[in-house]
mmCIF file of N, CA and C in Angstrom:
data_model
loop_
_atom_site.group_PDB
_atom_site.id
_atom_site.type_symbol
_atom_site.label_atom_id
_atom_site.label_comp_id
_atom_site.label_asym_id
_atom_site.label_seq_id
_atom_site.Cartn_x
_atom_site.Cartn_y
_atom_site.Cartn_z
ATOM 1 N N GLY A 1 -7.903 -2.564 12.006
ATOM 2 C CA GLY A 1 -8.125 -2.114 13.254
ATOM 3 C C GLY A 1 -9.097 -0.843 13.352
ATOM 4 N N ILE A 2 -9.111 -0.224 14.427
ATOM 5 C CA ILE A 2 -9.953 0.852 14.650
ATOM 6 C C ILE A 2 -9.499 2.229 13.868
ATOM 7 N N LEU A 3 -8.210 2.183 13.729
ATOM 8 C CA LEU A 3 -7.673 3.551 13.031
ATOM 9 C C LEU A 3 -7.985 3.332 11.577
ATOM 10 N N ASN A 4 -7.860 2.097 11.009
ATOM 11 C CA ASN A 4 -8.237 2.000 9.647
ATOM 12 C C ASN A 4 -9.706 2.363 9.311
ATOM 13 N N LYS A 5 -10.617 2.083 10.127
ATOM 14 C CA LYS A 5 -11.994 2.541 10.103
ATOM 15 C C LYS A 5 -12.121 4.004 10.120
ATOM 16 N N VAL A 6 -11.312 4.627 11.136
ATOM 17 C CA VAL A 6 -11.315 6.088 11.265
ATOM 18 C C VAL A 6 -10.856 6.799 10.122
ATOM 19 N N PHE A 7 -9.808 6.240 9.458
ATOM 20 C CA PHE A 7 -9.266 6.855 8.220
ATOM 21 C C PHE A 7 -9.870 6.278 7.041
ATOM 22 N N HIS A 8 -11.134 5.777 7.035
ATOM 23 C CA HIS A 8 -11.849 5.223 5.848
ATOM 24 C C HIS A 8 -11.180 4.310 5.062
ATOM 25 N N ASN A 9 -10.634 3.210 5.806
ATOM 26 C CA ASN A 9 -9.943 2.071 5.207
ATOM 27 C C ASN A 9 -8.787 2.277 4.281
ATOM 28 N N ILE A 10 -8.063 3.467 4.619
ATOM 29 C CA ILE A 10 -6.983 3.793 3.747
ATOM 30 C C ILE A 10 -5.893 2.648 3.665
ATOM 31 N N THR A 11 -5.638 1.938 4.807
ATOM 32 C CA THR A 11 -4.654 0.925 4.789
ATOM 33 C C THR A 11 -5.096 -0.232 3.872
ATOM 34 N N ASP A 12 -6.279 -0.539 3.692
ATOM 35 C CA ASP A 12 -6.839 -1.555 2.770
ATOM 36 C C ASP A 12 -7.039 -0.990 1.380
ATOM 37 N N THR A 13 -7.156 0.286 1.159
ATOM 38 C CA THR A 13 -7.485 0.748 -0.205
ATOM 39 C C THR A 13 -6.361 1.660 -0.660
ATOM 40 N N HIS A 14 -5.219 1.660 -0.149
ATOM 41 C CA HIS A 14 -4.123 2.666 -0.518
ATOM 42 C C HIS A 14 -3.829 2.483 -2.091
ATOM 43 N N VAL A 15 -3.674 1.263 -2.562
ATOM 44 C CA VAL A 15 -3.422 1.183 -3.986
ATOM 45 C C VAL A 15 -4.474 1.942 -4.917
ATOM 46 N N ALA A 16 -5.717 1.661 -4.590
ATOM 47 C CA ALA A 16 -6.816 2.322 -5.423
ATOM 48 C C ALA A 16 -6.846 3.924 -5.254
ATOM 49 N N HIS A 17 -6.422 4.268 -3.969
ATOM 50 C CA HIS A 17 -6.213 5.741 -3.655
ATOM 51 C C HIS A 17 -5.139 6.289 -4.607
ATOM 52 N N HIS A 18 -4.080 5.635 -4.894
ATOM 53 C CA HIS A 18 -3.098 6.203 -5.682
ATOM 54 C C HIS A 18 -3.334 6.219 -7.165
ATOM 55 N N LEU A 19 -4.071 5.151 -7.547
ATOM 56 C CA LEU A 19 -4.603 4.980 -9.022
ATOM 57 C C LEU A 19 -5.691 6.061 -9.263
ATOM 58 N N PHE A 20 -6.587 6.304 -8.337
ATOM 59 C CA PHE A 20 -7.634 7.185 -8.453
ATOM 60 C C PHE A 20 -7.793 8.083 -7.387
ATOM 61 N N SER A 21 -6.800 9.091 -7.266
ATOM 62 C CA SER A 21 -6.735 9.917 -6.112
ATOM 63 C C SER A 21 -7.933 10.815 -5.893
ATOM 64 N N THR A 22 -8.721 11.137 -6.973
ATOM 65 C CA THR A 22 -9.907 12.082 -6.828
ATOM 66 C C THR A 22 -11.108 11.189 -6.431
ATOM 67 N N MET A 23 -10.985 9.901 -6.488
ATOM 68 C CA MET A 23 -12.250 8.985 -6.024
ATOM 69 C C MET A 23 -12.741 9.300 -4.625
ATOM 70 N N PRO A 24 -13.871 9.420 -4.405
ATOM 71 C CA PRO A 24 -14.380 9.556 -3.109
ATOM 72 C C PRO A 24 -14.017 8.239 -2.205
ATOM 73 N N HIS A 25 -13.677 8.525 -0.882
ATOM 74 C CA HIS A 25 -13.311 7.397 -0.088
ATOM 75 C C HIS A 25 -14.349 6.258 0.050
ATOM 76 N N TYR A 26 -15.687 6.572 -0.185
ATOM 77 C CA TYR A 26 -16.765 5.644 0.081
ATOM 78 C C TYR A 26 -16.848 4.660 -1.252
ATOM 79 N N HIS A 27 -16.108 4.913 -2.132
ATOM 80 C CA HIS A 27 -15.905 4.007 -3.222
ATOM 81 C C HIS A 27 -14.632 3.127 -3.327
ATOM 82 N N ALA A 28 -13.751 3.550 -2.254
ATOM 83 C CA ALA A 28 -12.479 2.841 -2.328
ATOM 84 C C ALA A 28 -12.376 1.328 -2.174
ATOM 85 N N MET A 29 -13.320 0.670 -1.342
ATOM 86 C CA MET A 29 -13.315 -0.640 -1.083
ATOM 87 C C MET A 29 -13.737 -1.280 -2.491
ATOM 88 N N GLU A 30 -14.845 -0.795 -3.025
ATOM 89 C CA GLU A 30 -15.377 -1.321 -4.341
ATOM 90 C C GLU A 30 -14.311 -1.255 -5.397
ATOM 91 N N ALA A 31 -13.685 -0.121 -5.512
ATOM 92 C CA ALA A 31 -12.539 0.079 -6.472
ATOM 93 C C ALA A 31 -11.340 -1.039 -6.217
ATOM 94 N N THR A 32 -11.071 -1.142 -4.983
ATOM 95 C CA THR A 32 -9.985 -2.133 -4.645
ATOM 96 C C THR A 32 -10.375 -3.591 -5.173
ATOM 97 N N LYS A 33 -11.552 -4.073 -4.775
ATOM 98 C CA LYS A 33 -12.031 -5.330 -5.280
ATOM 99 C C LYS A 33 -11.929 -5.483 -6.825
ATOM 100 N N ALA A 34 -12.208 -4.294 -7.530
ATOM 101 C CA ALA A 34 -12.249 -4.379 -8.930
ATOM 102 C C ALA A 34 -10.909 -4.361 -9.592
ATOM 103 N N ILE A 35 -9.911 -3.647 -9.029
ATOM 104 C CA ILE A 35 -8.550 -3.600 -9.533
ATOM 105 C C ILE A 35 -7.767 -4.794 -9.185
ATOM 106 N N ARG A 36 -7.935 -5.513 -8.152
ATOM 107 C CA ARG A 36 -7.057 -6.563 -7.715
ATOM 108 C C ARG A 36 -6.862 -7.536 -8.764
ATOM 109 N N PRO A 37 -8.024 -8.085 -9.496
ATOM 110 C CA PRO A 37 -7.845 -9.115 -10.561
ATOM 111 C C PRO A 37 -7.147 -8.582 -11.798
ATOM 112 N N ILE A 38 -7.308 -7.236 -12.038
ATOM 113 C CA ILE A 38 -6.702 -6.544 -13.199
ATOM 114 C C ILE A 38 -5.144 -6.368 -13.028
ATOM 115 N N LEU A 39 -4.690 -6.048 -11.914
ATOM 116 C CA LEU A 39 -3.402 -5.988 -11.527
ATOM 117 C C LEU A 39 -2.687 -7.265 -11.212
ATOM 118 N N GLY A 40 -3.302 -8.243 -10.868
ATOM 119 C CA GLY A 40 -2.873 -9.591 -10.734
ATOM 120 C C GLY A 40 -1.744 -9.554 -9.836
ATOM 121 N N GLU A 41 -0.493 -10.293 -10.196
ATOM 122 C CA GLU A 41 0.715 -10.344 -9.346
ATOM 123 C C GLU A 41 1.327 -8.937 -8.927
ATOM 124 N N TYR A 42 0.963 -7.929 -9.650
ATOM 125 C CA TYR A 42 1.446 -6.590 -9.468
ATOM 126 C C TYR A 42 0.718 -5.862 -8.134
ATOM 127 N N TYR A 43 -0.401 -6.329 -7.834
ATOM 128 C CA TYR A 43 -1.127 -5.906 -6.685
ATOM 129 C C TYR A 43 -0.345 -6.413 -5.389
ATOM 130 N N GLN A 44 0.175 -5.468 -4.576
ATOM 131 C CA GLN A 44 0.880 -5.964 -3.364
ATOM 132 C C GLN A 44 0.118 -5.533 -2.261
ATOM 133 N N PHE A 45 -0.012 -6.405 -1.176
ATOM 134 C CA PHE A 45 -0.545 -5.917 0.101
ATOM 135 C C PHE A 45 0.167 -6.644 1.254
ATOM 136 N N ASP A 46 0.448 -5.879 2.282
ATOM 137 C CA ASP A 46 1.094 -6.425 3.514
ATOM 138 C C ASP A 46 -0.043 -6.360 4.530
ATOM 139 N N PRO A 47 -0.424 -7.555 5.134
ATOM 140 C CA PRO A 47 -1.412 -7.619 6.120
ATOM 141 C C PRO A 47 -0.836 -7.458 7.563
ATOM 142 N N THR A 48 0.475 -6.955 7.668
ATOM 143 C CA THR A 48 1.064 -6.732 9.009
ATOM 144 C C THR A 48 0.289 -5.583 9.616
ATOM 145 N N PRO A 49 -0.277 -5.773 10.976
ATOM 146 C CA PRO A 49 -0.899 -4.743 11.684
ATOM 147 C C PRO A 49 0.044 -3.477 11.707
ATOM 148 N N VAL A 50 -0.566 -2.316 11.710
ATOM 149 C CA VAL A 50 0.005 -1.029 11.549
ATOM 150 C C VAL A 50 1.163 -0.789 12.738
ATOM 151 N N ALA A 51 0.822 -1.104 14.013
ATOM 152 C CA ALA A 51 1.851 -0.891 14.971
ATOM 153 C C ALA A 51 3.021 -1.849 14.778
ATOM 154 N N LYS A 52 2.854 -3.070 14.377
ATOM 155 C CA LYS A 52 3.960 -3.970 14.183
ATOM 156 C C LYS A 52 4.634 -3.614 12.943
ATOM 157 N N ALA A 53 4.047 -3.076 11.901
ATOM 158 C CA ALA A 53 4.661 -2.612 10.657
ATOM 159 C C ALA A 53 5.536 -1.554 10.845
ATOM 160 N N THR A 54 5.025 -0.473 11.722
ATOM 161 C CA THR A 54 5.761 0.689 12.027
ATOM 162 C C THR A 54 7.027 0.358 12.892
ATOM 163 N N TRP A 55 7.065 -0.561 13.846
ATOM 164 C CA TRP A 55 8.135 -0.934 14.491
ATOM 165 C C TRP A 55 9.118 -1.715 13.610
ATOM 166 N N ARG A 56 8.628 -2.376 12.696
ATOM 167 C CA ARG A 56 9.546 -3.134 11.684
ATOM 168 C C ARG A 56 10.272 -2.103 10.797
ATOM 169 N N GLU A 57 9.554 -1.025 10.392
ATOM 170 C CA GLU A 57 10.071 -0.068 9.475
ATOM 171 C C GLU A 57 11.133 0.754 10.277
ATOM 172 N N ALA A 58 10.894 1.068 11.490
ATOM 173 C CA ALA A 58 11.858 1.876 12.308
ATOM 174 C C ALA A 58 13.109 0.948 12.645
ATOM 175 N N LYS A 59 12.885 -0.368 12.848
ATOM 176 C CA LYS A 59 14.000 -1.190 13.222
ATOM 177 C C LYS A 59 14.928 -1.554 12.012
ATOM 178 N N GLU A 60 14.147 -1.918 10.909
ATOM 179 C CA GLU A 60 14.806 -2.379 9.719
ATOM 180 C C GLU A 60 15.237 -1.339 8.656
ATOM 181 N N CYS A 61 14.679 -0.149 8.809
ATOM 182 C CA CYS A 61 14.834 0.935 7.905
ATOM 183 C C CYS A 61 14.680 0.454 6.360
ATOM 184 N N ILE A 62 13.537 -0.049 6.122
ATOM 185 C CA ILE A 62 13.238 -0.534 4.748
ATOM 186 C C ILE A 62 12.853 0.593 3.892
ATOM 187 N N TYR A 63 13.292 0.733 2.671
ATOM 188 C CA TYR A 63 12.963 1.769 1.865
ATOM 189 C C TYR A 63 12.730 1.240 0.404
ATOM 190 N N VAL A 64 12.222 2.022 -0.568
ATOM 191 C CA VAL A 64 11.986 1.593 -1.904
ATOM 192 C C VAL A 64 13.097 2.538 -2.814
ATOM 193 N N GLU A 65 13.612 1.722 -3.757
ATOM 194 C CA GLU A 65 14.605 2.432 -4.556
ATOM 195 C C GLU A 65 14.325 2.154 -6.074
ATOM 196 N N PRO A 66 14.540 2.994 -7.006
ATOM 197 C CA PRO A 66 14.245 2.672 -8.452
ATOM 198 C C PRO A 66 15.439 1.922 -9.044
ATOM 199 N N GLU A 67 15.217 1.224 -9.959
ATOM 200 C CA GLU A 67 16.173 0.371 -10.764
ATOM 201 C C GLU A 67 16.451 1.014 -12.156
ATOM 202 N N ASP A 68 17.581 1.745 -12.268
ATOM 203 C CA ASP A 68 18.067 2.252 -13.501
ATOM 204 C C ASP A 68 16.989 2.971 -14.266
ATOM 205 N N ASN A 69 16.128 3.786 -13.654
ATOM 206 C CA ASN A 69 15.092 4.584 -14.331
ATOM 207 C C ASN A 69 14.267 3.745 -15.297
ATOM 208 N N LYS A 70 14.005 2.602 -14.821
ATOM 209 C CA LYS A 70 13.187 1.635 -15.680
ATOM 210 C C LYS A 70 11.701 1.617 -15.176
ATOM 211 N N GLY A 71 11.495 2.418 -14.252
ATOM 212 C CA GLY A 71 10.077 2.431 -13.563
ATOM 213 C C GLY A 71 9.908 1.169 -12.690
ATOM 214 N N VAL A 72 11.008 0.403 -12.406
ATOM 215 C CA VAL A 72 10.749 -0.809 -11.494
ATOM 216 C C VAL A 72 11.412 -0.266 -10.123
ATOM 217 N N PHE A 73 10.766 -0.591 -8.924
ATOM 218 C CA PHE A 73 11.189 -0.233 -7.643
ATOM 219 C C PHE A 73 11.398 -1.385 -6.976
ATOM 220 N N TRP A 74 12.427 -1.462 -6.145
ATOM 221 C CA TRP A 74 12.743 -2.553 -5.280
ATOM 222 C C TRP A 74 13.002 -2.182 -3.803
ATOM 223 N N TYR A 75 12.497 -2.987 -2.822
ATOM 224 C CA TYR A 75 12.660 -2.903 -1.432
ATOM 225 C C TYR A 75 14.017 -3.099 -1.058
ATOM 226 N N ASN A 76 14.631 -2.380 -0.312
ATOM 227 C CA ASN A 76 16.012 -2.519 0.152
ATOM 228 C C ASN A 76 16.002 -2.292 1.699
ATOM 229 N N ASN A 77 17.191 -2.579 2.327
ATOM 230 C CA ASN A 77 17.416 -2.304 3.711
ATOM 231 C C ASN A 77 18.661 -1.531 3.810
ATOM 232 N N LYS A 78 18.413 -0.401 4.492
ATOM 233 C CA LYS A 78 19.420 0.642 4.709
ATOM 234 C C LYS A 78 20.764 0.127 5.404
ATOM 235 N N PHE A 79 20.489 -0.775 6.219
ATOM 236 C CA PHE A 79 21.715 -1.300 7.031
ATOM 237 C C PHE A 79 22.438 -2.429 6.427
#
């Protein structure tokens, strides 16, 4: 949507941003395309529009929790 463009595609390139936080935003799309095949099944993307996702998060209270300090994180529901 329009906010994604205003914020330099951060919703589409968030994984690349976290892997390469000093990378200029204008290389984020290119980097995202390059890392998807490398990460394979570990690359996660939720195509839900931001307004709908925000409502879902507020309603369902989804959060991420570590599993026994193994570096693995799982989505859980607070309720």
